[in-house]
mmCIF file of C-alpha atoms and ligand atoms in Angstrom:
data_model
loop_
_atom_site.group_PDB
_atom_site.id
_atom_site.type_symbol
_atom_site.label_atom_id
_atom_site.label_comp_id
_atom_site.label_asym_id
_atom_site.label_seq_id
_atom_site.Cartn_x
_atom_site.Cartn_y
_atom_site.Cartn_z
ATOM 1 C CA MET A 13 6.287 -74.245 -28.761
ATOM 2 C CA LYS A 14 3.066 -72.759 -30.106
ATOM 3 C CA ILE A 15 2.400 -69.269 -28.759
ATOM 4 C CA LEU A 16 -1.049 -68.963 -27.215
ATOM 5 C CA MET A 17 -0.813 -65.428 -25.788
ATOM 6 C CA THR A 18 1.814 -62.884 -26.741
ATOM 7 C CA GLU A 19 3.471 -60.497 -24.313
ATOM 8 C CA GLU A 20 1.335 -57.646 -25.697
ATOM 9 C CA GLU A 21 -1.921 -59.581 -25.270
ATOM 10 C CA ILE A 22 -1.001 -60.447 -21.690
ATOM 11 C CA THR A 23 -0.075 -56.847 -20.885
ATOM 12 C CA GLN A 24 -3.406 -55.543 -22.224
ATOM 13 C CA ARG A 25 -5.500 -58.104 -20.402
ATOM 14 C CA VAL A 26 -3.635 -57.623 -17.103
ATOM 15 C CA ALA A 27 -4.264 -53.878 -17.353
ATOM 16 C CA ALA A 28 -8.008 -54.489 -17.806
ATOM 17 C CA LEU A 29 -8.087 -56.873 -14.841
ATOM 18 C CA GLY A 30 -6.272 -54.271 -12.749
ATOM 19 C CA GLU A 31 -8.871 -51.643 -13.619
ATOM 20 C CA SER A 32 -11.755 -53.958 -12.751
ATOM 21 C CA ILE A 33 -10.157 -54.927 -9.438
ATOM 22 C CA THR A 34 -9.455 -51.269 -8.651
ATOM 23 C CA GLU A 35 -13.154 -50.444 -9.068
ATOM 24 C CA ALA A 36 -14.266 -53.443 -7.011
ATOM 25 C CA TYR A 37 -12.100 -52.649 -3.996
ATOM 26 C CA ARG A 38 -12.165 -48.837 -3.903
ATOM 27 C CA GLY A 39 -12.394 -47.689 -0.274
ATOM 28 C CA LYS A 40 -11.657 -51.182 1.068
ATOM 29 C CA ASP A 41 -8.590 -52.608 2.781
ATOM 30 C CA LEU A 42 -7.243 -55.067 0.238
ATOM 31 C CA THR A 43 -4.429 -57.572 0.522
ATOM 32 C CA VAL A 44 -3.417 -59.202 -2.746
ATOM 33 C CA VAL A 45 -2.175 -62.713 -2.038
ATOM 34 C CA VAL A 46 0.150 -63.956 -4.768
ATOM 35 C CA ILE A 47 0.220 -67.754 -4.878
ATOM 36 C CA MET A 48 3.799 -68.887 -5.413
ATOM 37 C CA ASN A 49 5.517 -69.845 -7.561
ATOM 38 C CA GLY A 50 3.188 -69.821 -10.565
ATOM 39 C CA ALA A 51 1.679 -66.362 -10.025
ATOM 40 C CA LEU A 52 5.045 -64.659 -9.492
ATOM 41 C CA LEU A 53 5.053 -62.833 -12.837
ATOM 42 C CA PHE A 54 1.283 -62.315 -13.165
ATOM 43 C CA GLY A 55 1.017 -61.051 -9.590
ATOM 44 C CA ALA A 56 3.919 -58.633 -10.031
ATOM 45 C CA ASP A 57 2.331 -57.139 -13.150
ATOM 46 C CA LEU A 58 -1.224 -57.132 -11.783
ATOM 47 C CA VAL A 59 -0.454 -55.248 -8.547
ATOM 48 C CA ARG A 60 1.100 -52.440 -10.594
ATOM 49 C CA ARG A 61 -2.246 -52.039 -12.353
ATOM 50 C CA ILE A 62 -4.283 -51.811 -9.150
ATOM 51 C CA GLN A 63 -4.488 -48.152 -8.279
ATOM 52 C CA LEU A 64 -5.271 -48.465 -4.587
ATOM 53 C CA PRO A 65 -3.185 -48.506 -1.392
ATOM 54 C CA ILE A 66 -3.068 -52.300 -1.213
ATOM 55 C CA ARG A 67 -0.866 -54.703 0.712
ATOM 56 C CA ILE A 68 0.889 -57.599 -0.974
ATOM 57 C CA ASP A 69 1.479 -60.962 0.660
ATOM 58 C CA LEU A 70 2.687 -64.332 -0.572
ATOM 59 C CA PHE A 71 1.310 -67.807 -0.011
ATOM 60 C CA ALA A 72 3.196 -70.840 -1.255
ATOM 61 C CA ALA A 73 1.230 -73.968 -1.894
ATOM 62 C CA SER A 74 0.462 -76.466 -4.598
ATOM 63 C CA SER A 75 -1.533 -79.580 -5.195
ATOM 64 C CA TYR A 76 0.500 -80.701 -8.174
ATOM 65 C CA GLU A 77 3.511 -82.997 -8.314
ATOM 66 C CA ASN A 78 5.351 -83.793 -11.540
ATOM 67 C CA ASP A 79 2.627 -82.175 -13.643
ATOM 68 C CA ARG A 80 -0.032 -84.457 -12.185
ATOM 69 C CA SER A 81 -2.488 -83.703 -9.416
ATOM 70 C CA SER A 82 -1.377 -85.330 -6.189
ATOM 71 C CA GLY A 83 -4.865 -84.753 -4.847
ATOM 72 C CA LYS A 84 -3.891 -82.754 -1.791
ATOM 73 C CA LEU A 85 -2.609 -79.319 -0.902
ATOM 74 C CA LYS A 86 0.974 -78.857 0.262
ATOM 75 C CA VAL A 87 1.497 -75.576 2.112
ATOM 76 C CA ARG A 88 5.143 -74.482 1.866
ATOM 77 C CA SER A 89 4.809 -70.971 3.291
ATOM 78 C CA GLU A 90 2.028 -69.177 5.154
ATOM 79 C CA LEU A 91 1.081 -65.489 4.855
ATOM 80 C CA LYS A 92 3.464 -63.064 6.538
ATOM 81 C CA ASN A 93 0.699 -60.764 7.787
ATOM 82 C CA SER A 94 -2.620 -61.555 9.435
ATOM 83 C CA PRO A 95 -5.538 -61.041 7.037
ATOM 84 C CA ALA A 96 -7.887 -60.237 9.933
ATOM 85 C CA GLY A 97 -10.121 -57.293 9.053
ATOM 86 C CA ARG A 98 -8.945 -57.155 5.452
ATOM 87 C CA HIS A 99 -10.298 -58.263 2.093
ATOM 88 C CA LEU A 100 -8.188 -60.934 0.397
ATOM 89 C CA LEU A 101 -7.740 -61.371 -3.328
ATOM 90 C CA LEU A 102 -6.032 -64.680 -4.122
ATOM 91 C CA VAL A 103 -4.055 -64.484 -7.366
ATOM 92 C CA ASP A 104 -2.937 -67.588 -9.228
ATOM 93 C CA ASP A 105 -1.597 -68.428 -12.643
ATOM 94 C CA ILE A 106 -4.080 -71.041 -13.789
ATOM 95 C CA LEU A 107 -7.261 -72.757 -12.686
ATOM 96 C CA ASP A 108 -7.640 -76.296 -13.947
ATOM 97 C CA THR A 109 -9.924 -78.381 -11.733
ATOM 98 C CA GLY A 110 -9.970 -75.558 -9.178
ATOM 99 C CA PHE A 111 -8.919 -77.985 -6.460
ATOM 100 C CA SER A 112 -5.789 -76.013 -5.470
ATOM 101 C CA MET A 113 -7.617 -72.703 -5.225
ATOM 102 C CA LYS A 114 -10.509 -74.265 -3.301
ATOM 103 C CA CYS A 115 -8.072 -75.757 -0.765
ATOM 104 C CA ILE A 116 -6.160 -72.487 -0.386
ATOM 105 C CA ARG A 117 -9.415 -70.576 0.051
ATOM 106 C CA GLU A 118 -10.561 -72.991 2.758
ATOM 107 C CA HIS A 119 -7.149 -72.857 4.417
ATOM 108 C CA LEU A 120 -7.389 -69.046 4.711
ATOM 109 C CA ALA A 121 -11.110 -68.889 5.492
ATOM 110 C CA GLY A 122 -10.683 -69.090 9.261
ATOM 111 C CA SER A 123 -8.155 -66.261 9.358
ATOM 112 C CA GLY A 124 -10.585 -63.407 10.005
ATOM 113 C CA ALA A 125 -10.539 -62.019 6.461
ATOM 114 C CA LEU A 126 -13.608 -59.904 5.605
ATOM 115 C CA SER A 127 -13.882 -61.554 2.189
ATOM 116 C CA ILE A 128 -11.879 -63.865 -0.048
ATOM 117 C CA ARG A 129 -12.105 -63.597 -3.817
ATOM 118 C CA THR A 130 -10.002 -65.109 -6.564
ATOM 119 C CA CYS A 131 -8.287 -63.964 -9.738
ATOM 120 C CA VAL A 132 -6.588 -66.301 -12.199
ATOM 121 C CA LEU A 133 -4.831 -65.415 -15.408
ATOM 122 C CA LEU A 134 -5.903 -68.603 -17.172
ATOM 123 C CA ASN A 135 -8.992 -70.773 -16.835
ATOM 124 C CA LYS A 136 -8.838 -74.278 -18.282
ATOM 125 C CA HIS A 137 -11.641 -76.859 -18.172
ATOM 126 C CA VAL A 138 -14.117 -74.171 -19.106
ATOM 127 C CA GLY A 139 -17.613 -75.584 -19.083
ATOM 128 C CA GLY A 140 -16.404 -78.632 -17.192
ATOM 129 C CA LYS A 141 -16.888 -79.246 -13.511
ATOM 130 C CA GLN A 142 -14.637 -77.113 -11.347
ATOM 131 C CA PHE A 143 -14.295 -77.010 -7.579
ATOM 132 C CA LEU A 144 -14.390 -73.232 -7.609
ATOM 133 C CA ALA A 145 -15.617 -70.457 -9.905
ATOM 134 C CA PRO A 146 -13.003 -67.675 -10.077
ATOM 135 C CA ASP A 147 -14.149 -64.059 -9.646
ATOM 136 C CA TRP A 148 -11.721 -62.687 -12.261
ATOM 137 C CA VAL A 149 -10.325 -64.580 -15.259
ATOM 138 C CA GLY A 150 -7.741 -63.296 -17.708
ATOM 139 C CA PHE A 151 -8.239 -65.821 -20.502
ATOM 140 C CA ASP A 152 -10.293 -68.979 -21.003
ATOM 141 C CA ILE A 153 -8.000 -71.500 -22.666
ATOM 142 C CA PRO A 154 -8.304 -74.986 -24.177
ATOM 143 C CA ASP A 155 -7.401 -78.034 -22.109
ATOM 144 C CA ARG A 156 -3.721 -78.153 -23.107
ATOM 145 C CA TYR A 157 -0.567 -77.981 -21.013
ATOM 146 C CA VAL A 158 0.740 -74.416 -21.130
ATOM 147 C CA VAL A 159 3.982 -72.840 -19.945
ATOM 148 C CA GLY A 160 5.564 -69.413 -19.644
ATOM 149 C CA TYR A 161 4.801 -66.161 -17.799
ATOM 150 C CA GLY A 162 5.206 -68.004 -14.477
ATOM 151 C CA LEU A 163 3.804 -71.354 -15.567
ATOM 152 C CA ASP A 164 6.249 -74.240 -15.499
ATOM 153 C CA SER A 165 6.870 -77.748 -16.604
ATOM 154 C CA GLU A 166 9.085 -79.311 -13.932
ATOM 155 C CA GLU A 167 10.186 -75.794 -12.874
ATOM 156 C CA GLU A 168 11.331 -74.739 -16.341
ATOM 157 C CA TYR A 169 9.885 -72.137 -18.766
ATOM 158 C CA ARG A 170 8.621 -69.803 -16.003
ATOM 159 C CA ASN A 171 10.673 -66.890 -17.367
ATOM 160 C CA LEU A 172 9.173 -66.858 -20.864
ATOM 161 C CA PRO A 173 7.446 -63.478 -21.415
ATOM 162 C CA TYR A 174 4.640 -65.184 -23.358
ATOM 163 C CA ILE A 175 2.384 -68.224 -22.818
ATOM 164 C CA GLY A 176 2.823 -71.216 -25.069
ATOM 165 C CA ILE A 177 1.516 -74.717 -25.550
ATOM 166 C CA LEU A 178 4.185 -77.301 -24.792
ATOM 167 C CA GLU A 179 4.377 -79.821 -27.618
HETATM 168 P P1 IMP B 24 -6.041 -77.338 -10.220
HETATM 169 O O1 IMP B 24 -5.849 -77.604 -8.760
HETATM 170 O O2 IMP B 24 -6.470 -78.558 -10.956
HETATM 171 O O3 IMP B 24 -6.920 -76.158 -10.489
HETATM 172 O O4 IMP B 24 -4.597 -77.031 -10.800
HETATM 173 C C1 IMP B 24 -4.046 -75.763 -10.679
HETATM 174 C C2 IMP B 24 -2.539 -75.808 -10.584
HETATM 175 O O5 IMP B 24 -2.012 -76.810 -11.436
HETATM 176 C C3 IMP B 24 -1.931 -74.510 -11.042
HETATM 177 O O6 IMP B 24 -1.689 -73.640 -9.958
HETATM 178 C C4 IMP B 24 -0.650 -74.939 -11.719
HETATM 179 O O7 IMP B 24 0.405 -74.962 -10.784
HETATM 180 C C5 IMP B 24 -0.917 -76.351 -12.195
HETATM 181 N N1 IMP B 24 -1.308 -76.414 -13.614
HETATM 182 C C6 IMP B 24 -2.489 -76.809 -14.138
HETATM 183 N N2 IMP B 24 -2.498 -76.760 -15.470
HETATM 184 C C7 IMP B 24 -1.267 -76.306 -15.820
HETATM 185 C C8 IMP B 24 -0.651 -76.019 -17.096
HETATM 186 O O8 IMP B 24 -1.224 -76.163 -18.200
HETATM 187 N N3 IMP B 24 0.631 -75.554 -17.042
HETATM 188 C C9 IMP B 24 1.299 -75.377 -15.887
HETATM 189 N N4 IMP B 24 0.764 -75.616 -14.686
HETATM 190 C C10 IMP B 24 -0.513 -76.082 -14.640
HETATM 191 MG MG1 MG B 25 0.365 -72.880 -9.135
#
Protein backbone atom coordinates (compact mmCIF):
# COMPACT_ATOMS: atom_id res chain seq x y z
CA MET A 1 0.00 0.00 0.00
CA LYS A 2 1.42 3.36 -1.04
CA ILE A 3 0.10 6.22 1.07
CA LEU A 4 -1.36 9.01 -1.05
CA MET A 5 -2.79 11.24 1.71
CA THR A 6 -1.90 10.99 5.37
CA GLU A 7 -4.37 11.41 8.21
CA GLU A 8 -2.93 14.88 8.91
CA GLU A 9 -3.28 16.00 5.28
CA ILE A 10 -6.88 14.80 5.20
CA THR A 11 -7.71 16.55 8.48
CA GLN A 12 -6.29 19.87 7.22
CA ARG A 13 -8.06 19.73 3.89
CA VAL A 14 -11.40 18.74 5.45
CA ALA A 15 -11.13 21.71 7.80
CA ALA A 16 -10.59 24.07 4.84
CA LEU A 17 -13.55 22.58 2.97
CA GLY A 18 -15.69 23.02 6.08
CA GLU A 19 -14.75 26.70 6.30
CA SER A 20 -15.55 27.29 2.63
CA ILE A 21 -18.90 25.52 2.93
CA THR A 22 -19.70 27.47 6.10
CA GLU A 23 -19.19 30.76 4.23
CA ALA A 24 -21.22 29.60 1.23
CA TYR A 25 -24.29 28.59 3.23
CA ARG A 26 -24.38 31.20 6.00
CA GLY A 27 -28.00 32.21 6.64
CA LYS A 28 -29.36 29.34 4.53
CA ASP A 29 -31.15 26.15 5.51
CA LEU A 30 -28.65 23.45 4.63
CA THR A 31 -29.00 19.69 4.67
CA VAL A 32 -25.76 17.78 4.19
CA VAL A 33 -26.50 14.51 2.42
CA VAL A 34 -23.83 11.91 3.10
CA ILE A 35 -23.72 9.30 0.34
CA MET A 36 -23.28 5.88 1.91
CA ASN A 37 -21.17 3.92 2.40
CA GLY A 38 -18.11 5.61 0.90
CA ALA A 39 -18.61 9.06 2.43
CA LEU A 40 -19.23 7.72 5.95
CA LEU A 41 -15.88 8.88 7.36
CA PHE A 42 -15.46 12.01 5.21
CA GLY A 43 -19.03 13.13 5.91
CA ALA A 44 -18.66 12.60 9.66
CA ASP A 45 -15.50 14.72 9.75
CA LEU A 46 -16.78 17.38 7.34
CA VAL A 47 -20.03 18.14 9.20
CA ARG A 48 -18.02 18.84 12.36
CA ARG A 49 -16.18 21.55 10.44
CA ILE A 50 -19.33 23.27 9.18
CA GLN A 51 -20.20 25.90 11.74
CA LEU A 52 -23.87 26.34 10.92
CA PRO A 53 -27.11 24.83 12.24
CA ILE A 54 -27.30 22.19 9.51
CA ARG A 55 -29.28 18.98 9.18
CA ILE A 56 -27.64 15.71 8.24
CA ASP A 57 -29.29 13.04 6.12
CA LEU A 58 -28.09 9.86 4.46
CA PHE A 59 -28.61 8.55 0.95
CA ALA A 60 -27.42 5.09 0.00
CA ALA A 61 -26.73 4.43 -3.63
CA SER A 62 -24.01 3.27 -5.95
CA SER A 63 -23.37 2.64 -9.59
CA TYR A 64 -20.44 0.33 -9.00
CA GLU A 65 -20.38 -3.45 -8.68
CA ASN A 66 -17.20 -5.40 -7.98
CA ASP A 67 -15.03 -2.34 -8.57
CA ARG A 68 -16.42 -1.88 -12.08
CA SER A 69 -19.13 0.50 -13.21
CA SER A 70 -22.38 -1.36 -13.72
CA GLY A 71 -23.64 1.63 -15.66
CA LYS A 72 -26.71 2.31 -13.58
CA LEU A 73 -27.63 3.69 -10.19
CA LYS A 74 -28.89 1.37 -7.46
CA VAL A 75 -30.75 3.23 -4.71
CA ARG A 76 -30.59 1.26 -1.44
CA SER A 77 -32.00 3.89 0.91
CA GLU A 78 -33.80 7.19 0.34
CA LEU A 79 -33.47 10.37 2.44
CA LYS A 80 -35.21 10.27 5.81
CA ASN A 81 -36.39 13.88 5.63
CA SER A 82 -37.96 15.84 2.79
CA PRO A 83 -35.49 18.30 1.25
CA ALA A 84 -38.32 20.63 0.21
CA GLY A 85 -37.39 24.25 0.91
CA ARG A 86 -33.82 23.40 1.86
CA HIS A 87 -30.43 23.60 0.18
CA LEU A 88 -28.78 20.21 -0.35
CA LEU A 89 -25.07 19.51 -0.31
CA LEU A 90 -24.32 16.01 -1.60
CA VAL A 91 -21.13 14.62 -0.07
CA ASP A 92 -19.30 11.67 -1.59
CA ASP A 93 -15.91 10.05 -1.25
CA ILE A 94 -14.71 10.11 -4.84
CA LEU A 95 -15.73 11.33 -8.27
CA ASP A 96 -14.47 9.20 -11.12
CA THR A 97 -16.62 9.53 -14.23
CA GLY A 98 -19.18 11.51 -12.22
CA PHE A 99 -21.92 9.16 -13.35
CA SER A 100 -22.99 8.18 -9.80
CA MET A 101 -23.18 11.77 -8.59
CA LYS A 102 -25.04 12.89 -11.72
CA CYS A 103 -27.63 10.13 -11.22
CA ILE A 104 -28.06 10.92 -7.53
CA ARG A 105 -28.41 14.63 -8.31
CA GLU A 106 -31.09 13.90 -10.91
CA HIS A 107 -32.84 11.50 -8.54
CA LEU A 108 -33.12 14.24 -5.89
CA ALA A 109 -33.81 17.11 -8.28
CA GLY A 110 -37.59 16.73 -8.21
CA SER A 111 -37.75 16.77 -4.42
CA GLY A 112 -38.33 20.50 -3.95
CA ALA A 113 -34.79 21.33 -2.83
CA LEU A 114 -33.86 25.01 -3.31
CA SER A 115 -30.44 24.04 -4.66
CA ILE A 116 -28.25 20.96 -4.99
CA ARG A 117 -24.48 21.24 -4.88
CA THR A 118 -21.78 18.61 -4.55
CA CYS A 119 -18.65 18.05 -2.49
CA VAL A 120 -16.23 15.18 -3.04
CA LEU A 121 -13.07 14.41 -1.15
CA LEU A 122 -11.28 13.03 -4.20
CA ASN A 123 -11.54 13.86 -7.89
CA LYS A 124 -10.10 11.37 -10.36
CA HIS A 125 -10.14 11.71 -14.16
CA VAL A 126 -9.15 15.33 -13.82
CA GLY A 127 -9.08 16.97 -17.21
CA GLY A 128 -11.01 14.06 -18.69
CA LYS A 129 -14.67 14.07 -19.53
CA GLN A 130 -16.89 13.88 -16.47
CA PHE A 131 -20.67 13.77 -16.22
CA LEU A 132 -20.63 16.38 -13.49
CA ALA A 133 -18.31 19.11 -12.22
CA PRO A 134 -18.20 19.04 -8.40
CA ASP A 135 -18.60 22.33 -6.51
CA TRP A 136 -16.04 21.41 -3.82
CA VAL A 137 -13.08 19.04 -4.23
CA GLY A 138 -10.70 17.95 -1.50
CA PHE A 139 -7.89 16.57 -3.66
CA ASP A 140 -7.34 15.95 -7.37
CA ILE A 141 -5.74 12.53 -7.67
CA PRO A 142 -4.22 10.39 -10.43
CA ASP A 143 -6.31 7.71 -12.11
CA ARG A 144 -5.41 4.88 -9.71
CA TYR A 145 -7.58 2.71 -7.50
CA VAL A 146 -7.49 4.13 -3.98
CA VAL A 147 -8.76 2.82 -0.65
CA GLY A 148 -9.09 3.95 2.94
CA TYR A 149 -10.92 6.74 4.81
CA GLY A 150 -14.25 5.26 3.66
CA LEU A 151 -13.13 4.03 0.26
CA ASP A 152 -13.26 0.28 -0.24
CA SER A 153 -12.17 -2.56 -2.40
CA GLU A 154 -14.90 -5.20 -2.11
CA GLU A 155 -15.98 -3.63 1.22
CA GLU A 156 -12.54 -3.83 2.82
CA TYR A 157 -10.08 -1.06 3.82
CA ARG A 158 -12.81 1.50 4.65
CA ASN A 159 -11.50 1.91 8.21
CA LEU A 160 -7.96 2.98 7.28
CA PRO A 161 -7.37 6.52 8.63
CA TYR A 162 -5.36 7.41 5.51
CA ILE A 163 -5.84 7.05 1.74
CA GLY A 164 -3.60 4.67 -0.15
CA ILE A 165 -3.09 3.27 -3.61
CA LEU A 166 -3.92 -0.42 -3.74
CA GLU A 167 -1.10 -2.31 -5.43
P1 LIG B 1 -18.23 7.39 -10.88
O1 LIG B 1 -19.70 7.10 -10.97
O2 LIG B 1 -17.49 6.87 -12.06
O3 LIG B 1 -17.94 8.83 -10.59
O4 LIG B 1 -17.69 6.52 -9.67
C1 LIG B 1 -17.82 6.96 -8.36
C2 LIG B 1 -17.95 5.82 -7.38
O5 LIG B 1 -17.12 4.74 -7.76
C3 LIG B 1 -17.51 6.23 -6.01
O6 LIG B 1 -18.60 6.66 -5.22
C4 LIG B 1 -16.87 4.99 -5.45
O7 LIG B 1 -17.83 4.21 -4.78
C5 LIG B 1 -16.38 4.22 -6.67
N1 LIG B 1 -14.96 4.45 -6.96
C6 LIG B 1 -14.40 5.04 -8.03
N2 LIG B 1 -13.07 5.06 -7.98
C7 LIG B 1 -12.75 4.45 -6.81
C8 LIG B 1 -11.49 4.16 -6.17
O8 LIG B 1 -10.37 4.47 -6.64
N3 LIG B 1 -11.58 3.52 -4.96
C9 LIG B 1 -12.75 3.17 -4.40
N4 LIG B 1 -13.93 3.43 -4.96
C10 LIG B 1 -13.95 4.06 -6.16
MG1 LIG C 1 -19.47 5.67 -3.29
